[in-house]
PDB file of C-alpha atoms in Angstrom:
ATOM      1  CA  MET O  24       0.000   0.000   0.000  1.00  0.00           C
ATOM      2  CA  PHE O  25       1.559   3.266  -1.147  1.00  0.00           C
ATOM      3  CA  THR O  26       1.336   6.499   0.844  1.00  0.00           C
ATOM      4  CA  ASP O  27       2.516  10.028   0.065  1.00  0.00           C
ATOM      5  CA  ARG O  28       5.561  11.033   2.103  1.00  0.00           C
ATOM      6  CA  ARG O  29       7.230  13.276  -0.447  1.00  0.00           C
ATOM      7  CA  GLU O  30       7.379  16.233   1.938  1.00  0.00           C
ATOM      8  CA  ASP O  31       9.232  14.102   4.481  1.00  0.00           C
ATOM      9  CA  VAL O  32      12.064  13.704   1.967  1.00  0.00           C
ATOM     10  CA  LEU O  33      12.102  16.753  -0.307  1.00  0.00           C
ATOM     11  CA  ILE O  34      11.765  20.512  -0.186  1.00  0.00           C
ATOM     12  CA  SER O  35      11.082  22.655  -3.258  1.00  0.00           C
ATOM     13  CA  ALA O  36      13.178  25.651  -4.239  1.00  0.00           C
ATOM     14  CA  SER O  37      10.263  28.006  -3.652  1.00  0.00           C
ATOM     15  CA  THR O  38       9.531  26.623  -0.192  1.00  0.00           C
ATOM     16  CA  LEU O  39      13.186  26.816   0.784  1.00  0.00           C
ATOM     17  CA  ALA O  40      13.445  30.402  -0.468  1.00  0.00           C
ATOM     18  CA  ALA O  41      10.509  31.404   1.726  1.00  0.00           C
ATOM     19  CA  LEU O  42      11.979  29.610   4.740  1.00  0.00           C
ATOM     20  CA  LEU O  43      15.367  31.262   4.334  1.00  0.00           C
ATOM     21  CA  GLU O  44      13.654  34.644   4.692  1.00  0.00           C
ATOM     22  CA  THR O  45      11.936  33.737   7.957  1.00  0.00           C
ATOM     23  CA  ASP O  46      13.929  30.945   9.628  1.00  0.00           C
ATOM     24  CA  GLN O  47      17.493  31.830  10.534  1.00  0.00           C
ATOM     25  CA  THR O  48      18.043  28.551  12.356  1.00  0.00           C
ATOM     26  CA  LEU O  49      17.874  26.070   9.488  1.00  0.00           C
ATOM     27  CA  SER O  50      21.103  24.626   8.078  1.00  0.00           C
ATOM     28  CA  VAL O  51      21.857  24.249   4.374  1.00  0.00           C
ATOM     29  CA  LEU O  52      24.635  21.897   3.252  1.00  0.00           C
ATOM     30  CA  ALA O  53      26.157  21.858  -0.213  1.00  0.00           C
ATOM     31  CA  ILE O  54      27.266  18.256  -0.682  1.00  0.00           C
ATOM     32  CA  ARG O  55      30.438  18.147  -2.735  1.00  0.00           C
ATOM     33  CA  SER O  56      32.698  15.404  -4.022  1.00  0.00           C
ATOM     34  CA  PRO O  57      36.034  15.650  -5.829  1.00  0.00           C
ATOM     35  CA  ASP O  58      34.925  12.529  -7.737  1.00  0.00           C
ATOM     36  CA  THR O  59      32.483  14.668  -9.736  1.00  0.00           C
ATOM     37  CA  ALA O  60      32.638  17.956 -11.591  1.00  0.00           C
ATOM     38  CA  CYS O  61      33.137  19.788  -8.323  1.00  0.00           C
ATOM     39  CA  PRO O  62      36.884  19.768  -7.634  1.00  0.00           C
ATOM     40  CA  ARG O  63      38.475  21.436  -4.657  1.00  0.00           C
ATOM     41  CA  PRO O  64      38.612  24.112  -3.468  1.00  0.00           C
ATOM     42  CA  PHE O  65      34.909  23.844  -2.788  1.00  0.00           C
ATOM     43  CA  GLN O  66      34.860  27.297  -1.215  1.00  0.00           C
ATOM     44  CA  SER O  67      34.951  29.066  -4.597  1.00  0.00           C
ATOM     45  CA  THR O  68      32.086  27.152  -6.211  1.00  0.00           C
ATOM     46  CA  PRO O  69      28.579  28.605  -6.686  1.00  0.00           C
ATOM     47  CA  ARG O  70      26.208  27.966  -3.814  1.00  0.00           C
ATOM     48  CA  LEU O  71      22.992  28.926  -2.115  1.00  0.00           C
ATOM     49  CA  PRO O  72      23.493  31.857   0.277  1.00  0.00           C
ATOM     50  CA  GLY O  73      24.671  30.540   3.638  1.00  0.00           C
ATOM     51  CA  ALA O  74      25.283  26.997   2.414  1.00  0.00           C
ATOM     52  CA  GLN O  75      28.118  25.238   4.198  1.00  0.00           C
ATOM     53  CA  ASP O  76      30.328  22.843   2.222  1.00  0.00           C
ATOM     54  CA  ALA O  77      30.395  19.165   3.138  1.00  0.00           C
ATOM     55  CA  ASP O  78      32.511  16.572   1.354  1.00  0.00           C
ATOM     56  CA  MET O  79      30.486  13.418   0.783  1.00  0.00           C
ATOM     57  CA  THR O  80      33.627  11.286   0.524  1.00  0.00           C
ATOM     58  CA  VAL O  81      35.097  12.529   3.805  1.00  0.00           C
ATOM     59  CA  ASP O  82      32.243  13.773   5.982  1.00  0.00           C
ATOM     60  CA  PHE O  83      29.691  11.057   5.211  1.00  0.00           C
ATOM     61  CA  ALA O  84      31.885   8.044   4.506  1.00  0.00           C
ATOM     62  CA  GLY O  85      34.764   6.264   6.150  1.00  0.00           C
ATOM     63  CA  PRO O  86      38.037   5.176   4.519  1.00  0.00           C
ATOM     64  CA  SER O  87      37.854   2.344   2.028  1.00  0.00           C
ATOM     65  CA  HIS O  88      38.001  -1.052   3.715  1.00  0.00           C
ATOM     66  CA  PRO O  89      38.338  -4.487   2.079  1.00  0.00           C
ATOM     67  CA  GLN O  90      35.456  -5.906   4.106  1.00  0.00           C
ATOM     68  CA  HIS O  91      33.212  -2.862   4.448  1.00  0.00           C
ATOM     69  CA  GLY O  92      33.511  -1.458   0.925  1.00  0.00           C
ATOM     70  CA  SER O  93      34.905   1.610  -0.786  1.00  0.00           C
ATOM     71  CA  ARG O  94      32.485   4.058   0.909  1.00  0.00           C
ATOM     72  CA  PRO O  95      31.710   2.495   4.311  1.00  0.00           C
ATOM     73  CA  LEU O  96      29.683   4.338   6.897  1.00  0.00           C
ATOM     74  CA  PRO O  97      31.704   6.900   8.852  1.00  0.00           C
ATOM     75  CA  ASP O  98      32.921   6.175  12.340  1.00  0.00           C
ATOM     76  CA  ILE O  99      30.198   7.502  14.598  1.00  0.00           C
ATOM     77  CA  SER O 100      32.583   9.598  16.714  1.00  0.00           C
ATOM     78  CA  MET O 101      34.025  11.211  13.589  1.00  0.00           C
ATOM     79  CA  LEU O 102      30.524  11.882  12.277  1.00  0.00           C
ATOM     80  CA  GLN O 103      29.644  13.549  15.553  1.00  0.00           C
ATOM     81  CA  GLU O 104      32.634  15.860  15.151  1.00  0.00           C
ATOM     82  CA  THR O 105      31.500  16.633  11.604  1.00  0.00           C
ATOM     83  CA  VAL O 106      27.913  17.548  12.465  1.00  0.00           C
ATOM     84  CA  ARG O 107      29.055  19.644  15.418  1.00  0.00           C
ATOM     85  CA  ARG O 108      31.505  21.492  13.182  1.00  0.00           C
ATOM     86  CA  LEU O 109      28.703  22.138  10.708  1.00  0.00           C
ATOM     87  CA  GLY O 110      26.519  23.466  13.509  1.00  0.00           C
ATOM     88  CA  LEU O 111      23.746  20.928  12.954  1.00  0.00           C
ATOM     89  CA  ARG O 112      21.066  20.350  15.582  1.00  0.00           C
ATOM     90  CA  LYS O 113      18.372  17.708  15.666  1.00  0.00           C
ATOM     91  CA  ASP O 114      15.644  20.203  16.520  1.00  0.00           C
ATOM     92  CA  ARG O 115      16.355  22.315  13.447  1.00  0.00           C
ATOM     93  CA  LEU O 116      15.721  21.622   9.778  1.00  0.00           C
ATOM     94  CA  VAL O 117      18.705  20.492   7.703  1.00  0.00           C
ATOM     95  CA  VAL O 118      18.550  20.878   3.917  1.00  0.00           C
ATOM     96  CA  VAL O 119      21.082  19.088   1.717  1.00  0.00           C
ATOM     97  CA  TYR O 120      21.616  19.589  -2.003  1.00  0.00           C
ATOM     98  CA  ASP O 121      24.155  18.954  -4.730  1.00  0.00           C
ATOM     99  CA  HIS O 122      24.761  19.686  -8.413  1.00  0.00           C
ATOM    100  CA  ASP O 123      23.949  16.135  -9.537  1.00  0.00           C
ATOM    101  CA  GLY O 124      20.252  15.380  -9.122  1.00  0.00           C
ATOM    102  CA  ASN O 125      20.750  14.670  -5.412  1.00  0.00           C
ATOM    103  CA  LEU O 126      22.681  11.490  -6.253  1.00  0.00           C
ATOM    104  CA  LEU O 127      25.364  12.732  -3.849  1.00  0.00           C
ATOM    105  CA  ALA O 128      23.119  14.566  -1.414  1.00  0.00           C
ATOM    106  CA  ALA O 129      21.061  11.424  -0.876  1.00  0.00           C
ATOM    107  CA  ARG O 130      24.038   9.787   0.816  1.00  0.00           C
ATOM    108  CA  ALA O 131      24.328  12.700   3.259  1.00  0.00           C
ATOM    109  CA  TRP O 132      20.555  12.611   3.763  1.00  0.00           C
ATOM    110  CA  TRP O 133      20.695   8.890   4.582  1.00  0.00           C
ATOM    111  CA  VAL O 134      23.710   9.127   6.903  1.00  0.00           C
ATOM    112  CA  LEU O 135      22.208  12.027   8.852  1.00  0.00           C
ATOM    113  CA  ARG O 136      18.945  10.142   9.304  1.00  0.00           C
ATOM    114  CA  TRP O 137      20.907   7.028  10.267  1.00  0.00           C
ATOM    115  CA  ALA O 138      22.618   9.156  12.936  1.00  0.00           C
ATOM    116  CA  GLY O 139      19.315  10.356  14.396  1.00  0.00           C
ATOM    117  CA  PHE O 140      18.467  13.528  12.457  1.00  0.00           C
ATOM    118  CA  GLU O 141      14.779  13.283  11.602  1.00  0.00           C
ATOM    119  CA  ARG O 142      14.383  16.792  10.187  1.00  0.00           C
ATOM    120  CA  VAL O 143      16.578  16.496   7.104  1.00  0.00           C
ATOM    121  CA  VAL O 144      15.369  16.925   3.525  1.00  0.00           C
ATOM    122  CA  MET O 145      16.856  17.216   0.048  1.00  0.00           C
ATOM    123  CA  LEU O 146      16.362  20.224  -2.215  1.00  0.00           C
ATOM    124  CA  ASP O 147      14.361  18.750  -5.092  1.00  0.00           C
ATOM    125  CA  GLY O 148      16.252  19.347  -8.306  1.00  0.00           C
ATOM    126  CA  GLY O 149      19.341  20.476  -6.425  1.00  0.00           C
ATOM    127  CA  PHE O 150      21.321  23.562  -7.313  1.00  0.00           C
ATOM    128  CA  ALA O 151      19.979  23.665 -10.859  1.00  0.00           C
ATOM    129  CA  ALA O 152      16.395  23.930  -9.623  1.00  0.00           C
ATOM    130  CA  TRP O 153      17.347  26.722  -7.241  1.00  0.00           C
ATOM    131  CA  ALA O 154      19.099  28.702  -9.970  1.00  0.00           C
ATOM    132  CA  SER O 155      16.283  28.085 -12.480  1.00  0.00           C
ATOM    133  CA  ALA O 156      13.756  29.405  -9.964  1.00  0.00           C
ATOM    134  CA  GLY O 157      15.711  32.651  -9.689  1.00  0.00           C
ATOM    135  CA  GLY O 158      17.195  31.932  -6.287  1.00  0.00           C
ATOM    136  CA  ALA O 159      20.186  33.993  -5.201  1.00  0.00           C
ATOM    137  CA  VAL O 160      23.562  32.408  -5.985  1.00  0.00           C
ATOM    138  CA  VAL O 161      26.848  33.393  -4.373  1.00  0.00           C
ATOM    139  CA  THR O 162      30.433  32.231  -4.884  1.00  0.00           C
ATOM    140  CA  GLU O 163      31.862  32.943  -1.450  1.00  0.00           C
ATOM    141  CA  ALA O 164      31.596  30.453   1.383  1.00  0.00           C
ATOM    142  CA  PRO O 165      29.908  31.761   4.530  1.00  0.00           C
ATOM    143  CA  PRO O 166      31.827  32.024   7.807  1.00  0.00           C
ATOM    144  CA  PRO O 167      31.906  28.824   9.860  1.00  0.00           C
ATOM    145  CA  PRO O 168      28.744  28.376  11.926  1.00  0.00           C
ATOM    146  CA  ALA O 169      28.694  28.210  15.691  1.00  0.00           C
ATOM    147  CA  SER O 170      29.450  24.628  16.613  1.00  0.00           C
ATOM    148  CA  SER O 171      26.745  22.534  18.257  1.00  0.00           C
ATOM    149  CA  ASN O 172      26.890  19.972  21.039  1.00  0.00           C
ATOM    150  CA  VAL O 173      24.606  17.474  19.300  1.00  0.00           C
ATOM    151  CA  LEU O 174      24.925  13.780  20.129  1.00  0.00           C
ATOM    152  CA  VAL O 175      24.542  11.230  17.343  1.00  0.00           C
ATOM    153  CA  HIS O 176      23.717   7.556  17.523  1.00  0.00           C
ATOM    154  CA  PRO O 177      23.583   4.978  14.720  1.00  0.00           C
ATOM    155  CA  GLY O 178      20.465   3.016  13.945  1.00  0.00           C
ATOM    156  CA  GLY O 179      18.071   5.678  12.690  1.00  0.00           C
ATOM    157  CA  MET O 180      17.875   3.981   9.288  1.00  0.00           C
ATOM    158  CA  PRO O 181      17.684   0.210   8.733  1.00  0.00           C
ATOM    159  CA  GLU O 182      20.693  -1.594   7.264  1.00  0.00           C
ATOM    160  CA  LEU O 183      21.492  -4.831   5.488  1.00  0.00           C
ATOM    161  CA  ASN O 184      24.722  -6.808   5.589  1.00  0.00           C
ATOM    162  CA  ALA O 185      25.891  -9.260   2.935  1.00  0.00           C
ATOM    163  CA  ASP O 186      24.004 -12.204   4.400  1.00  0.00           C
ATOM    164  CA  SER O 187      20.713 -10.374   4.897  1.00  0.00           C
ATOM    165  CA  ALA O 188      20.984  -8.844   1.410  1.00  0.00           C
ATOM    166  CA  ALA O 189      21.449 -12.297  -0.110  1.00  0.00           C
ATOM    167  CA  LEU O 190      18.463 -13.621   1.826  1.00  0.00           C
ATOM    168  CA  LEU O 191      16.273 -10.678   0.865  1.00  0.00           C
ATOM    169  CA  ALA O 192      17.055 -11.261  -2.821  1.00  0.00           C
ATOM    170  CA  ARG O 193      15.341 -14.644  -2.445  1.00  0.00           C
ATOM    171  CA  THR O 194      12.555 -13.845   0.008  1.00  0.00           C
ATOM    172  CA  GLY O 195      11.645 -10.261  -0.895  1.00  0.00           C
ATOM    173  CA  VAL O 196      12.858  -7.626  -3.342  1.00  0.00           C
ATOM    174  CA  LEU O 197      16.513  -6.579  -3.499  1.00  0.00           C
ATOM    175  CA  LEU O 198      17.148  -3.610  -5.775  1.00  0.00           C
ATOM    176  CA  ASP O 199      20.499  -2.815  -7.414  1.00  0.00           C
ATOM    177  CA  THR O 200      20.675   0.888  -8.310  1.00  0.00           C
ATOM    178  CA  ARG O 201      23.834   0.864 -10.435  1.00  0.00           C
ATOM    179  CA  ILE O 202      23.768   1.632 -14.152  1.00  0.00           C
ATOM    180  CA  ALA O 203      22.944  -1.369 -16.325  1.00  0.00           C
ATOM    181  CA  PRO O 204      26.497  -2.185 -17.563  1.00  0.00           C
ATOM    182  CA  ASN O 205      27.757  -2.482 -13.987  1.00  0.00           C
ATOM    183  CA  TYR O 206      24.782  -4.645 -13.050  1.00  0.00           C
ATOM    184  CA  ARG O 207      25.248  -6.954 -16.032  1.00  0.00           C
ATOM    185  CA  GLY O 208      28.965  -7.348 -15.327  1.00  0.00           C
ATOM    186  CA  GLY O 209      31.183  -9.713 -17.238  1.00  0.00           C
ATOM    187  CA  ASP O 210      34.747 -10.928 -17.456  1.00  0.00           C
ATOM    188  CA  VAL O 211      37.497  -9.031 -15.632  1.00  0.00           C
ATOM    189  CA  PRO O 212      41.291  -9.400 -15.600  1.00  0.00           C
ATOM    190  CA  ALA O 213      42.874 -11.644 -13.003  1.00  0.00           C
ATOM    191  CA  GLY O 214      43.048 -10.022  -9.572  1.00  0.00           C
ATOM    192  CA  VAL O 215      40.239  -7.570 -10.284  1.00  0.00           C
ATOM    193  CA  PRO O 216      37.020  -7.879  -8.227  1.00  0.00           C
ATOM    194  CA  ALA O 217      34.172  -9.627  -9.984  1.00  0.00           C
ATOM    195  CA  ARG O 218      31.605  -7.627 -11.939  1.00  0.00           C
ATOM    196  CA  GLY O 219      27.935  -8.471 -11.907  1.00  0.00           C
ATOM    197  CA  HIS O 220      25.249  -8.459  -9.227  1.00  0.00           C
ATOM    198  CA  ILE O 221      23.960 -10.262  -6.172  1.00  0.00           C
ATOM    199  CA  PRO O 222      21.962 -13.248  -7.416  1.00  0.00           C
ATOM    200  CA  GLY O 223      18.279 -12.398  -7.415  1.00  0.00           C
ATOM    201  CA  ALA O 224      18.762  -8.617  -7.342  1.00  0.00           C
ATOM    202  CA  ILE O 225      16.692  -6.487  -9.732  1.00  0.00           C
ATOM    203  CA  ASN O 226      18.253  -3.556 -11.559  1.00  0.00           C
ATOM    204  CA  VAL O 227      16.625  -0.125 -11.140  1.00  0.00           C
ATOM    205  CA  PRO O 228      19.312   2.491 -11.893  1.00  0.00           C
ATOM    206  CA  ALA O 229      19.065   5.443  -9.512  1.00  0.00           C
ATOM    207  CA  PRO O 230      18.880   8.016 -12.337  1.00  0.00           C
ATOM    208  CA  ASP O 231      15.532   6.442 -13.305  1.00  0.00           C
ATOM    209  CA  ASN O 232      14.106   8.222 -10.242  1.00  0.00           C
ATOM    210  CA  LEU O 233      14.680  11.569 -11.948  1.00  0.00           C
ATOM    211  CA  THR O 234      13.055  13.644 -14.640  1.00  0.00           C
ATOM    212  CA  LEU O 235      15.186  15.142 -17.397  1.00  0.00           C
ATOM    213  CA  ASP O 236      15.589  18.359 -15.382  1.00  0.00           C
ATOM    214  CA  GLY O 237      16.934  16.537 -12.319  1.00  0.00           C
ATOM    215  CA  HIS O 238      13.843  16.571 -10.107  1.00  0.00           C
ATOM    216  CA  PHE O 239      12.520  13.411  -8.527  1.00  0.00           C
ATOM    217  CA  ALA O 240       9.706  12.031 -10.677  1.00  0.00           C
ATOM    218  CA  ASP O 241       6.120  12.433  -9.511  1.00  0.00           C
ATOM    219  CA  LEU O 242       4.733   9.782  -7.179  1.00  0.00           C
ATOM    220  CA  VAL O 243       2.606   8.123  -9.872  1.00  0.00           C
ATOM    221  CA  THR O 244       5.720   7.560 -11.979  1.00  0.00           C
ATOM    222  CA  LEU O 245       7.750   6.338  -9.013  1.00  0.00           C
ATOM    223  CA  ARG O 246       4.967   3.965  -7.973  1.00  0.00           C
ATOM    224  CA  SER O 247       4.900   2.464 -11.454  1.00  0.00           C
ATOM    225  CA  LEU O 248       8.691   2.160 -11.579  1.00  0.00           C
ATOM    226  CA  TYR O 249       8.992   0.294  -8.301  1.00  0.00           C
ATOM    227  CA  ALA O 250       5.757  -1.689  -8.454  1.00  0.00           C
ATOM    228  CA  ALA O 251       7.080  -3.261 -11.666  1.00  0.00           C
ATOM    229  CA  THR O 252       9.870  -4.835  -9.596  1.00  0.00           C
ATOM    230  CA  GLY O 253       7.513  -6.105  -6.893  1.00  0.00           C
ATOM    231  CA  ALA O 254       8.396  -3.229  -4.556  1.00  0.00           C
ATOM    232  CA  ASP O 255       4.792  -2.249  -3.924  1.00  0.00           C
ATOM    233  CA  GLY O 256       4.721  -2.382  -0.137  1.00  0.00           C
ATOM    234  CA  SER O 257       3.507  -5.972   0.026  1.00  0.00           C
ATOM    235  CA  ARG O 258       6.963  -7.543   0.395  1.00  0.00           C
ATOM    236  CA  PRO O 259      10.202  -6.581   2.179  1.00  0.00           C
ATOM    237  CA  VAL O 260      12.443  -4.377   0.042  1.00  0.00           C
ATOM    238  CA  GLY O 261      16.158  -3.617   0.302  1.00  0.00           C
ATOM    239  CA  VAL O 262      18.632  -1.625  -1.771  1.00  0.00           C
ATOM    240  CA  TYR O 263      22.326  -1.681  -2.668  1.00  0.00           C
ATOM    241  CA  CYS O 264      24.575  -0.119  -5.296  1.00  0.00           C
ATOM    242  CA  GLY O 265      28.324   0.103  -5.847  1.00  0.00           C
ATOM    243  CA  ALA O 266      29.323   1.672  -2.552  1.00  0.00           C
ATOM    244  CA  GLY O 267      26.207   2.854  -0.732  1.00  0.00           C
ATOM    245  CA  VAL O 268      25.780   6.202  -2.490  1.00  0.00           C
ATOM    246  CA  SER O 269      23.194   5.866  -5.268  1.00  0.00           C
ATOM    247  CA  ALA O 270      21.352   3.258  -3.168  1.00  0.00           C
ATOM    248  CA  ALA O 271      20.434   6.053  -0.753  1.00  0.00           C
ATOM    249  CA  HIS O 272      18.712   7.797  -3.663  1.00  0.00           C
ATOM    250  CA  ALA O 273      16.406   4.797  -4.103  1.00  0.00           C
ATOM    251  CA  VAL O 274      15.803   4.573  -0.350  1.00  0.00           C
ATOM    252  CA  ALA O 275      14.616   8.190  -0.523  1.00  0.00           C
ATOM    253  CA  ALA O 276      12.326   7.496  -3.491  1.00  0.00           C
ATOM    254  CA  LEU O 277      10.830   4.477  -1.735  1.00  0.00           C
ATOM    255  CA  MET O 278      10.331   6.475   1.474  1.00  0.00           C
ATOM    256  CA  MET O 279       8.285   8.979  -0.528  1.00  0.00           C
ATOM    257  CA  LEU O 280       6.006   6.058  -1.402  1.00  0.00           C
ATOM    258  CA  GLY O 281       5.749   4.987   2.221  1.00  0.00           C
ATOM    259  CA  ILE O 282       8.130   2.033   1.850  1.00  0.00           C
ATOM    260  CA  ASP O 283      10.956   1.791   4.371  1.00  0.00           C
ATOM    261  CA  ALA O 284      13.816  -0.021   2.647  1.00  0.00           C
ATOM    262  CA  PRO O 285      17.068  -0.962   4.411  1.00  0.00           C
ATOM    263  CA  MET O 286      20.309  -0.239   2.585  1.00  0.00           C
ATOM    264  CA  TYR O 287      23.383  -2.446   2.281  1.00  0.00           C
ATOM    265  CA  PRO O 288      26.075   0.202   2.925  1.00  0.00           C
ATOM    266  CA  GLY O 289      29.007  -1.937   1.786  1.00  0.00           C
ATOM    267  CA  SER O 290      27.128  -2.758  -1.417  1.00  0.00           C
ATOM    268  CA  TRP O 291      28.901  -4.328  -4.393  1.00  0.00           C
ATOM    269  CA  SER O 292      32.338  -3.054  -3.372  1.00  0.00           C
ATOM    270  CA  SER O 293      32.047  -5.127  -0.201  1.00  0.00           C
ATOM    271  CA  TRP O 294      30.230  -8.108  -1.718  1.00  0.00           C
ATOM    272  CA  SER O 295      32.707  -8.541  -4.581  1.00  0.00           C
ATOM    273  CA  ALA O 296      35.708  -8.360  -2.246  1.00  0.00           C
ATOM    274  CA  ASP O 297      34.778 -11.791  -0.881  1.00  0.00           C
ATOM    275  CA  PRO O 298      35.630 -14.455  -3.497  1.00  0.00           C
ATOM    276  CA  LEU O 299      33.230 -16.879  -1.819  1.00  0.00           C
ATOM    277  CA  ARG O 300      30.206 -14.712  -2.582  1.00  0.00           C
ATOM    278  CA  PRO O 301      28.273 -15.794  -5.695  1.00  0.00           C
ATOM    279  CA  VAL O 302      28.053 -13.426  -8.659  1.00  0.00           C
ATOM    280  CA  ALA O 303      25.263 -13.292 -11.208  1.00  0.00           C
ATOM    281  CA  ILE O 304      26.103 -11.978 -14.687  1.00  0.00           C
ATOM    282  CA  GLY O 305      23.733 -10.689 -17.334  1.00  0.00           C
ATOM    283  CA  PRO O 306      20.563  -8.576 -17.508  1.00  0.00           C
ATOM    284  CA  GLU O 307      18.371 -10.949 -15.501  1.00  0.00           C
ATOM    285  CA  PRO O 308      18.276 -11.281 -11.677  1.00  0.00           C
ATOM    286  CA  GLY O 309      19.651 -14.809 -11.852  1.00  0.00           C
TER     287      GLY O 309
END
């Protein structure tokens, strides 16, 4: 049974603009990554007024680990230092956005909710939507905010590990949000991790959640997309990707539909590091 929880996940550019005029307590984070077209220094890149920079690869992920994947969850004590430095508080709204259809911001959104922040939303359409709506754009970073004394605790979002992901692929619906070539996989040179997918997983690339202009699709479209995989609220659903980044995007889309889906943070980068784990190859779940 689908429900409408879009406002629990997203905020529009117009709504955010109105809030910024009246609410001086909300926090806005520009989620950056040197892996994309947003190289350092972040401080000189265009932004929403007052938006603080956060590096997805450093602030919302831990160092690569052979067992936990290339973007494991951050150490909780380090994450606490990060959110205090950014001045975040659990009783105040946190808005995250990026320049890439929220494919980066979704990871920050998920990690913050995992750490106990319930009032965190993504700017629908990201920076492009803000600029297209005529929102003010600046190129200078704001001064550092006053630090907070917030306490964070893991567990605010459900997780899968390798074993529970494998089981879910057989007993429920396990979604793989990578692009189709990575899902299909194939031969690799000796010593290179296997390519393919967890047997039984269904491919729904995260960009399919978006319209051509980078907004999340309307709920009717999202319902159709996920119901076609069996993710219609009648069965357990879980999500993984390459390293726990784009999977968070699908978790957000499913939450809008009223479906709470656990994520496998280690994802394929963790699964494929274990040579004993089976690998399915080709366009079908297997």
